[in-house]
Coordinates of C-alpha atoms in Angstrom, one line a residue:
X1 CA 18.3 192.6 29.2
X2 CA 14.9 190.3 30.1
X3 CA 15.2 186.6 29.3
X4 CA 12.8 184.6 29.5
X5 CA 12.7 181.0 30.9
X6 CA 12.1 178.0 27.8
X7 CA 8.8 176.2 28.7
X8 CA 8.9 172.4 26.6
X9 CA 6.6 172.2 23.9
X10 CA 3.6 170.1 23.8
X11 CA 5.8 168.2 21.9
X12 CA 8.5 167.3 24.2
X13 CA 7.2 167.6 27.2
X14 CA 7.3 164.5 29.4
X15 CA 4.3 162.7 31.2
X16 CA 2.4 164.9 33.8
X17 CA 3.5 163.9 37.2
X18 CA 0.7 162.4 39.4
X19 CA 2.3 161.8 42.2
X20 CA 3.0 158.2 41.1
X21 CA 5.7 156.7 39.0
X22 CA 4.5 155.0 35.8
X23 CA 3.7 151.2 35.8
X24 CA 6.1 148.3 34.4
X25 CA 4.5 146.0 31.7
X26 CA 4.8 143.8 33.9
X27 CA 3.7 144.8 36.6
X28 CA 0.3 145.3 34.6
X29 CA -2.6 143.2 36.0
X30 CA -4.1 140.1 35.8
X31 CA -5.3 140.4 32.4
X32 CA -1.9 141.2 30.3
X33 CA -0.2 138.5 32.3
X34 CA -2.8 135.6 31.4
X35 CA -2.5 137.2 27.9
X36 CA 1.4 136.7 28.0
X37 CA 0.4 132.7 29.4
X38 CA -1.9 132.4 26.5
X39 CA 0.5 133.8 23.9
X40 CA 3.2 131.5 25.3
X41 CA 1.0 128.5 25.3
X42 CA -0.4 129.3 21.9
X43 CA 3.5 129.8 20.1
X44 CA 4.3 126.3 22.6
X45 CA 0.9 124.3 20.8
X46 CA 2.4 125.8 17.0
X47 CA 6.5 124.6 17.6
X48 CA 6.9 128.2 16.4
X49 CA 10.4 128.3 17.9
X50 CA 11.4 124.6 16.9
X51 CA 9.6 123.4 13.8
X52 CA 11.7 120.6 13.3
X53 CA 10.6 118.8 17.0
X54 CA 7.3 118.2 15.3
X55 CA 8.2 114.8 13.1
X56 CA 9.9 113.9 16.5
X57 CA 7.3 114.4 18.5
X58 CA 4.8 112.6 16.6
X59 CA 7.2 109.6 16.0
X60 CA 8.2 109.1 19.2
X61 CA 4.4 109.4 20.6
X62 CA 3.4 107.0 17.9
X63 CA 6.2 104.7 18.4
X64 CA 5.6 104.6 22.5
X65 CA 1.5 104.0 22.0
X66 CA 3.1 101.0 19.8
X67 CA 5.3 99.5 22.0
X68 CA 2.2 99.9 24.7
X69 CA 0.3 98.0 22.6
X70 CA 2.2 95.1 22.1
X71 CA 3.1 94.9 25.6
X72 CA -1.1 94.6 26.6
X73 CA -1.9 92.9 24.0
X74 CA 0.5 90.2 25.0
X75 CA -0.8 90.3 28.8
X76 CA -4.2 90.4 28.2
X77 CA -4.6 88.0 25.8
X78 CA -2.1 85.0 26.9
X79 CA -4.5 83.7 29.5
X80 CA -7.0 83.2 27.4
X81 CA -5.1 81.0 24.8
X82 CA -3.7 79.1 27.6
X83 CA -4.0 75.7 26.3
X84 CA -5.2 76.5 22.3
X85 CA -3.2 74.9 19.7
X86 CA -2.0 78.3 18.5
X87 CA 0.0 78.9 21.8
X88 CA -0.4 81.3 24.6
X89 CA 1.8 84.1 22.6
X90 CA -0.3 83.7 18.9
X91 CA -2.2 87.0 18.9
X92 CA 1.1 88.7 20.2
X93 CA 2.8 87.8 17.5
X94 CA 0.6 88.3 15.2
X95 CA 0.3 91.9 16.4
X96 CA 4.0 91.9 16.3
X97 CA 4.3 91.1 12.9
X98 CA 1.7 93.7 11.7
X99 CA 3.3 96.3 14.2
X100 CA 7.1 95.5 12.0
X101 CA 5.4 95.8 9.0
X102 CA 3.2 98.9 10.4
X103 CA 6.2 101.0 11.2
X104 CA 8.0 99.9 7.5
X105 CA 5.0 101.3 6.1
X106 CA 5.0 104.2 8.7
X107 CA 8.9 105.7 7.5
X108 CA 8.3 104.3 3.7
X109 CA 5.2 107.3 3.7
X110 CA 7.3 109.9 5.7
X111 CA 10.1 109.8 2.4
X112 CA 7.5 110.4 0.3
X113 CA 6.8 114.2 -0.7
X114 CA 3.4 116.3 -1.1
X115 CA 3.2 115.0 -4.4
X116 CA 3.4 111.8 -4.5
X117 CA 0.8 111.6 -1.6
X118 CA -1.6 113.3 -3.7
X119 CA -1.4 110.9 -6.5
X120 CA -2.5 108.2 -3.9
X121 CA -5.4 109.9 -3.3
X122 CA -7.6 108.4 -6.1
X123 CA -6.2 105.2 -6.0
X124 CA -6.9 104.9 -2.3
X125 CA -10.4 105.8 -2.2
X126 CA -11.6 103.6 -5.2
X127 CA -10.0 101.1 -3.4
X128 CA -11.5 101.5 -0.2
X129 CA -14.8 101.3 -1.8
X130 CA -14.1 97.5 -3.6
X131 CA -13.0 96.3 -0.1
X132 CA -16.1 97.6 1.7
X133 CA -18.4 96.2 -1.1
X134 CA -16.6 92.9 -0.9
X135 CA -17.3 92.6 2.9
X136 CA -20.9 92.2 1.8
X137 CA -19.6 88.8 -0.9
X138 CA -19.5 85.6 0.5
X139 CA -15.8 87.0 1.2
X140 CA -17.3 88.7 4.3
X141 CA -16.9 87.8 7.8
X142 CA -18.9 88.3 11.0
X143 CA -18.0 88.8 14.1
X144 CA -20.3 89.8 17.8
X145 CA -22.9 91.0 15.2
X146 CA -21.0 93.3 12.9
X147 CA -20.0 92.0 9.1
X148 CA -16.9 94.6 8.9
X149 CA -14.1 91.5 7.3
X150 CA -13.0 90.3 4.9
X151 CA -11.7 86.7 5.6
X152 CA -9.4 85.1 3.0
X153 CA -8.3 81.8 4.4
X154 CA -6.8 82.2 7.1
X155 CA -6.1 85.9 7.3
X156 CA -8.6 88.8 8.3
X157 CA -8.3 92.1 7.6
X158 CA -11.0 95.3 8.2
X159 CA -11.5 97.3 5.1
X160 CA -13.0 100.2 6.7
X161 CA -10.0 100.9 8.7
X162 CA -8.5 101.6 5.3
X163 CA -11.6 103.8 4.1
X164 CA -10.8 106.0 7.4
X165 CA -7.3 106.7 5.5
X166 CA -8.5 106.9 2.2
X167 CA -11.8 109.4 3.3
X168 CA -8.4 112.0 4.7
X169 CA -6.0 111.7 2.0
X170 CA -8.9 112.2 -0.7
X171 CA -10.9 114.7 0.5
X172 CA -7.2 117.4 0.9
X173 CA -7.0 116.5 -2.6
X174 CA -10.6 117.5 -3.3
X175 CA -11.2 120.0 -1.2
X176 CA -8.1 122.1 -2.1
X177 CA -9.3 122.1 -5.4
X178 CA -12.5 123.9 -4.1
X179 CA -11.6 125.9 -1.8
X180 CA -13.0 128.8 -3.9
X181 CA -16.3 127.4 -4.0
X182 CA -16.7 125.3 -0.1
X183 CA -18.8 128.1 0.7
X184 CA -21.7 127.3 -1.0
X185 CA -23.7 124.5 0.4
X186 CA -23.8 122.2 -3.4
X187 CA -20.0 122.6 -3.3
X188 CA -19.6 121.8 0.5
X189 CA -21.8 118.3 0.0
X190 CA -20.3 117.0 -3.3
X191 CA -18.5 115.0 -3.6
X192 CA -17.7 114.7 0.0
X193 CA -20.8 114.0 1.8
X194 CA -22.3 113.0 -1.8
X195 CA -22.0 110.2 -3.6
X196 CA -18.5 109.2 -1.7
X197 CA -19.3 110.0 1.8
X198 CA -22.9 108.2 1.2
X199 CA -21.6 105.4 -0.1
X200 CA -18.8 104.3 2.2
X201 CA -21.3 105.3 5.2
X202 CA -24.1 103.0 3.3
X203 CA -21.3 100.0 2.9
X204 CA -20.2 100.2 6.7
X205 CA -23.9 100.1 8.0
X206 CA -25.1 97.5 6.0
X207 CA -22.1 95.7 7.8
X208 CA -23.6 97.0 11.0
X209 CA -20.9 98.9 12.5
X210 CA -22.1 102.3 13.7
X211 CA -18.8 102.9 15.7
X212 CA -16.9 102.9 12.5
X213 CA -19.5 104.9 10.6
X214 CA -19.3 107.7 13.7
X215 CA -15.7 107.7 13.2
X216 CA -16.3 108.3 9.6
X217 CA -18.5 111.1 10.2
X218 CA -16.2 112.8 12.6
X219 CA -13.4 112.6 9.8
X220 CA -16.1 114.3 7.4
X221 CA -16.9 116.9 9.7
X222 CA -13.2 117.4 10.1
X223 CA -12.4 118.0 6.9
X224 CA -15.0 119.8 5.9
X225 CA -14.8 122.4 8.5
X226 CA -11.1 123.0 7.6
X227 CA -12.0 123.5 4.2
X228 CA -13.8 126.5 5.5
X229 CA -17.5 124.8 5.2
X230 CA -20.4 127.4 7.0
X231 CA -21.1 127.1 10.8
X232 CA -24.5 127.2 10.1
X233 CA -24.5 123.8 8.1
X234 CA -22.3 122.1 10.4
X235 CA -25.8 122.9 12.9
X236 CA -28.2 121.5 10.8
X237 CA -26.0 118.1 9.7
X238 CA -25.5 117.7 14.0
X239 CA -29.0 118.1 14.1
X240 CA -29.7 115.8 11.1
X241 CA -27.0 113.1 12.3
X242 CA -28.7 113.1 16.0
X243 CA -32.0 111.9 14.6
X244 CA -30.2 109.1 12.1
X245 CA -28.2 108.0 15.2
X246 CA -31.3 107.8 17.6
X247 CA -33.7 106.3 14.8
X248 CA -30.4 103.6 14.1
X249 CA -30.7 103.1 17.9
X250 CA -34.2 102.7 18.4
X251 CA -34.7 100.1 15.2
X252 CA -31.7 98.0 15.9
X253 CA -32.1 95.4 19.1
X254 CA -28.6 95.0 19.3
X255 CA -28.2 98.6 19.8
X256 CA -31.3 99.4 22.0
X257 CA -30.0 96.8 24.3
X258 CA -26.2 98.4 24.7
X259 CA -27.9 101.9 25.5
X260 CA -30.0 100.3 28.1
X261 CA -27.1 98.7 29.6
X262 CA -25.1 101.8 29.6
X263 CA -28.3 103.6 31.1
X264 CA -28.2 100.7 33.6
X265 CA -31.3 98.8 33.2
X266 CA -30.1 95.1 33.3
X267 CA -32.2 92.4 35.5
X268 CA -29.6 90.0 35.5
X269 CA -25.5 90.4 35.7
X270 CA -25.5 88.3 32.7
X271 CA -27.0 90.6 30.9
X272 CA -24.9 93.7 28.3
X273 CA -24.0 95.3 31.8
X274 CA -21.6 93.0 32.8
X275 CA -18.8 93.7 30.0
X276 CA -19.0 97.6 30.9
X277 CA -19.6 96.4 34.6
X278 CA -16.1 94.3 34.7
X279 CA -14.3 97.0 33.1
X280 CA -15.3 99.4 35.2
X281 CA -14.2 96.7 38.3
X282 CA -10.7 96.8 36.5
X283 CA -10.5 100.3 36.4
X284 CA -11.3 101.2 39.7
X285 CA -9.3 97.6 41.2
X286 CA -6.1 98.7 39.6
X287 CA -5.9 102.5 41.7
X288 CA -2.9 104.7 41.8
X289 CA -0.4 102.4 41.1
X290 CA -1.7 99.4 39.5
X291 CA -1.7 95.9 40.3
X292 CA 1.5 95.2 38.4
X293 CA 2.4 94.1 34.8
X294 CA 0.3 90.9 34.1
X295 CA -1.2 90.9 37.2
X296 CA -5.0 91.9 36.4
X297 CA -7.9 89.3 37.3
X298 CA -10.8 90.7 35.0
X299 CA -8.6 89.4 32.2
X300 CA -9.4 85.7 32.9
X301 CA -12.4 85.5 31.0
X302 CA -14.5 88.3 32.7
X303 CA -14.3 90.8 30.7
X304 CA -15.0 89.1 27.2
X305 CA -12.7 90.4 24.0
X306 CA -10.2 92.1 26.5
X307 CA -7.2 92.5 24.3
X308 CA -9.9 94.6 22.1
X309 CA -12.2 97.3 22.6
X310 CA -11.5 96.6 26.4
X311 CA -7.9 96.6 26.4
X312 CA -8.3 100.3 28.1
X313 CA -9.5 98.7 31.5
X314 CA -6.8 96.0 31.5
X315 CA -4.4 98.5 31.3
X316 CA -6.0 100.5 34.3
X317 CA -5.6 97.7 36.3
X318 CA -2.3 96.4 36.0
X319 CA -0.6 100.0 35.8
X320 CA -3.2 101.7 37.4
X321 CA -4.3 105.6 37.2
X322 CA -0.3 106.9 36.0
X323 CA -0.5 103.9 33.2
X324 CA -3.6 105.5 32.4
X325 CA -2.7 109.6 32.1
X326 CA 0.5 108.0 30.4
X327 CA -1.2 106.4 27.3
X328 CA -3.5 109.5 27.2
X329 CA -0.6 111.6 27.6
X330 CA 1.3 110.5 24.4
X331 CA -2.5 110.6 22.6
X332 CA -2.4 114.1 23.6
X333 CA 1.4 114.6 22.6
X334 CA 0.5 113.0 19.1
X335 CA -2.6 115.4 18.7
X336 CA -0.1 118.8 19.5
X337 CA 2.7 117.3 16.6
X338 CA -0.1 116.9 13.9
X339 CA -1.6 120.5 15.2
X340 CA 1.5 122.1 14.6
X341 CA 2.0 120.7 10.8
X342 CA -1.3 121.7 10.2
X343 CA -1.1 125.2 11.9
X344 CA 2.4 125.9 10.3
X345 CA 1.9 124.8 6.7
X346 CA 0.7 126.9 3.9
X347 CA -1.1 124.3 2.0
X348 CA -4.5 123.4 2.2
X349 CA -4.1 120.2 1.1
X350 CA -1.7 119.5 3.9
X351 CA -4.1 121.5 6.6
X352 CA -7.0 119.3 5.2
X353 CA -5.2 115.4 5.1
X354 CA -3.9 116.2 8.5
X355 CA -6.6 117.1 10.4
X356 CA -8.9 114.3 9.0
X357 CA -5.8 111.9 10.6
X358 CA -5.9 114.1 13.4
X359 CA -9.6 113.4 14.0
X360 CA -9.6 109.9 13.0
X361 CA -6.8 109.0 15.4
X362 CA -7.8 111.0 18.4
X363 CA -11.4 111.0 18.3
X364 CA -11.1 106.9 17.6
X365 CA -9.2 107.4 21.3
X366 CA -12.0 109.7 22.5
X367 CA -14.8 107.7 21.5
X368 CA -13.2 104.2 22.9
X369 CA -12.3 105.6 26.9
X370 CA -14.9 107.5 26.8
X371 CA -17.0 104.0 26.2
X372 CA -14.8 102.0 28.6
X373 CA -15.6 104.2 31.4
X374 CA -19.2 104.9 30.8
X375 CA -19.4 108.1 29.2
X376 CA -20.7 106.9 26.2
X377 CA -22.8 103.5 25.0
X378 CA -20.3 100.6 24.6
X379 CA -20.5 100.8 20.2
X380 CA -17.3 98.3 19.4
X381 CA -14.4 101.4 18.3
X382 CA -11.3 100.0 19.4
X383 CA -8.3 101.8 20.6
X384 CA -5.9 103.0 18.0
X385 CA -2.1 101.7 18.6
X386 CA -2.8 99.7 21.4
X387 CA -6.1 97.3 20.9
X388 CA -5.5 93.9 19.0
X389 CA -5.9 94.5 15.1
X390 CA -3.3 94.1 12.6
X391 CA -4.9 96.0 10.2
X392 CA -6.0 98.5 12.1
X393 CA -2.6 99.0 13.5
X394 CA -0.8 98.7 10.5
X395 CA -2.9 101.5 8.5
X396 CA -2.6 103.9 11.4
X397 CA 0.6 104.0 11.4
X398 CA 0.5 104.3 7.7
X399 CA -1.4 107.3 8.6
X400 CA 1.0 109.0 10.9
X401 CA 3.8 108.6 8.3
X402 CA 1.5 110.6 6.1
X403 CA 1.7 113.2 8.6
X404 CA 5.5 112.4 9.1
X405 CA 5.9 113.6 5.2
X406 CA 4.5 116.6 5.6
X407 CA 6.4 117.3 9.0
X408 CA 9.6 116.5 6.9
X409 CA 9.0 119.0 4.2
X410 CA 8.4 121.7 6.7
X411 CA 11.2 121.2 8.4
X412 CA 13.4 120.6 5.3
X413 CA 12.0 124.3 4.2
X414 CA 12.5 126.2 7.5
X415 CA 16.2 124.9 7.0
X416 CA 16.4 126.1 3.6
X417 CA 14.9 129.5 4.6
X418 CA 18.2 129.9 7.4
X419 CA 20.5 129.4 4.9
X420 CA 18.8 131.9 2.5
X421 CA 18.8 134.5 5.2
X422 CA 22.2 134.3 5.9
X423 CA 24.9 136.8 4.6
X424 CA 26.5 135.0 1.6
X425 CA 30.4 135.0 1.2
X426 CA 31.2 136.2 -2.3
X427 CA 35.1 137.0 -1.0
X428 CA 37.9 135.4 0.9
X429 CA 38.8 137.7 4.0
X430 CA 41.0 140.1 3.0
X431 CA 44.0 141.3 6.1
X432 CA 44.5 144.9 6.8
X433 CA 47.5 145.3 4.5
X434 CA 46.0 143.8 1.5
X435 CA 46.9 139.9 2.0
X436 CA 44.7 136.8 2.3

């Protein structure tokens, strides 16, 4: 009898041999592994494995760029009020005060839930508006050329550091309930851009404060484009906006005079060079290291509002480059928490209010070191958390506790979700021979 030998199948036979074993995923080049970084850095940026380190991370960040604060805004303001009736430590603790009363505000928002938030909304931006058009009353206050206070006796407050707030929380309110519709151009301009965005832009520039209007706008643009607003109108509005800005520029003396400085075109030292000039001394006096806690020399009286929009380059110098990447750092550890609520959540409303806090806070920060070290005109932004401000401080933080809710709910959901998934217990454990 002939047999004859099995050949495999097309079907299970094994890889060809070539003379070479197969390769390893891993061993795969360059491009899978800088996919695997990317993936890795991506699920890092989203908390995918931790949700719950979000509210953490943001209120640790937050509280750090506080304490910061308090601490430069005490050094480089006590040599100045050396000698005033108020005291050497006034503005500290002032700022003090508002910081206390910032953080009670901060954890009172973070209890709140979804709901609640969104029935602040309204409320918020209606009163935003009153406060702005009161700035233009006899209530209003000036100060280096920009009406942007309200002065009531003896205390000042800045209304359109509250509109910033109000502009987020309102438009996730209003632009979740068009989602639907945010692709057609009507629906994407009202009644964001029109007649609410117009009107608290029109209220800050007849105040003169085109720092605070380009924050506003940057909020807009945030929230819009997370509403899923067209690429193609964000183009033309850039386009749009970079002629308003220049023609503002061009028509205002005040203004043509700060780009020319920042351009460097003074004849004299005394001229709008030497603020920029003297912070830029402070930054690049204070090198690696620092000069040391309260040690600075710019801060007695040449550099003029230094525990404002300046406070960046007295920080430089008395703890130096590290001090620097430090506060940046925790700017940059505050803009990954609020990524990852936004990323993780399932609500647009929540994706919307976030991100226009996200973009106020960090593009505030943006647009005020960017202007301390000579990227950009010096335009009066100061620096969330840490500049002198009690209002300003105190409504930031109100706006990171916003954020806080919504990290809260997330992470009282994922915990809900591990319970669910585990194997519920309907009987006691029963022994081998039939016994509990």
């Amino acid at each position: 009898m002939v047999t004859t030998p099995i050949r495999p199948s097309s079907r299970t036979r094994g890889p060809a041999r070539t003379g070479s074993a197969p390769q390893h995923p891993r061993s795969q080049p360059g491009s899978s592994r800088v996919a695997r970084w990317w993936q890795r850095g991506w699920a890092f940026l989203e908390g995918r494995d931790s949700p719950g380190t979000s509210f953490f991370l943001i209120l640790g960040c937050a509280a750090a760029l506080t304490v910061i604060g308090l601490v430069m805004v005490l050094s480089s303001s006590s040599v100045e009020n050396i000698g005033e009736t108020s005291g050497s430590y006034d503005l500290f603790i002032r700022q003090a005060i508002f910081g206390v009363l910032g953080l009670g505000v901060m954890l009172l928002l973070s209890r709140l839930g979804p709901e609640r938030l969104r029935a602040l909304a309204w409320p918020a931006i209606i009163t935003a508006v009153i406060l702005l058009a009161l700035v233009l009353t006899p209530l209003g206050h000036e100060v280096n050329g920009n009406r942007n206070w309200l002065k009531i006796g003896g205390f000042t407050a800045q209304p359109s550091e509250a509109a910033k707030l109000a502009l987020a929380l309102w438009a996730g309110v209003v632009l979740e309930r068009k989602a639907a519709l945010i692709g057609q151009l009507k629906h994407a301009i009202v009644p964001v851009l029109f007649p609410v965005g117009a009107v608290l832009l029109g209220l800050i520039m007849l105040g003169r404060d085109l720092g605070t209007a380009m924050v506003m706008m940057v909020i807009m643009a945030a929230v819009l484009f997370l509403a899923g607003t067209r690429l193609r109108y964000f183009l033309v509005a850039g386009g749009l906006g970079t002629v308003v800005a220049v023609v503002l520029a061009l028509t205002s003396a005040n203004r043509a005079v700060r780009i020319q400085a920042w351009l460097g075109n003074c004849d004299f030292p005394t001229e709008p060079c030497y603020q920029p000039d003297h912070g830029m001394f402070a930054l690049a006096s204070g090198g690696w290291w620092g000069a040391g806690l309260g040690q600075s020399r710019q801060k007695w009286s040449y550099i003029p509002e230094a525990e404002n929009d300046f406070i960046f380059t007295i920080l430089g110098e008395e703890l130096g480059l590290v001090g620097t990447l430090l506060v940046v750092g925790l700017f940059a550890g505050l803009a990954i928490g609020m990524f990852r609520v936004a990323r993780r959540s399932t609500s647009l409303y929540v994706k919307i209010t976030t991100g226009g806090i996200l973009a106020w806070i960090i593009g505030q920060a943006f647009i005020n070191i960017a202007m301390v070290t000579g990227l950009l005109p010096v335009i009066g932004v100061p620096l969330p958390f840490i500049s002198y401000g009690g209002s300003a401080l105190t409504l930031v933080l109100a706006g990171v506790g916003i954020v806080l809710s919504f990290a809260r709910q997330q992470s009282l959901e994922s915990r809900a979700e591990r319970r669910d998934s585990l194997p519920p217990v309907d009987q006691p454990f029963q022994a081998p021979g039939g016994t509990a």
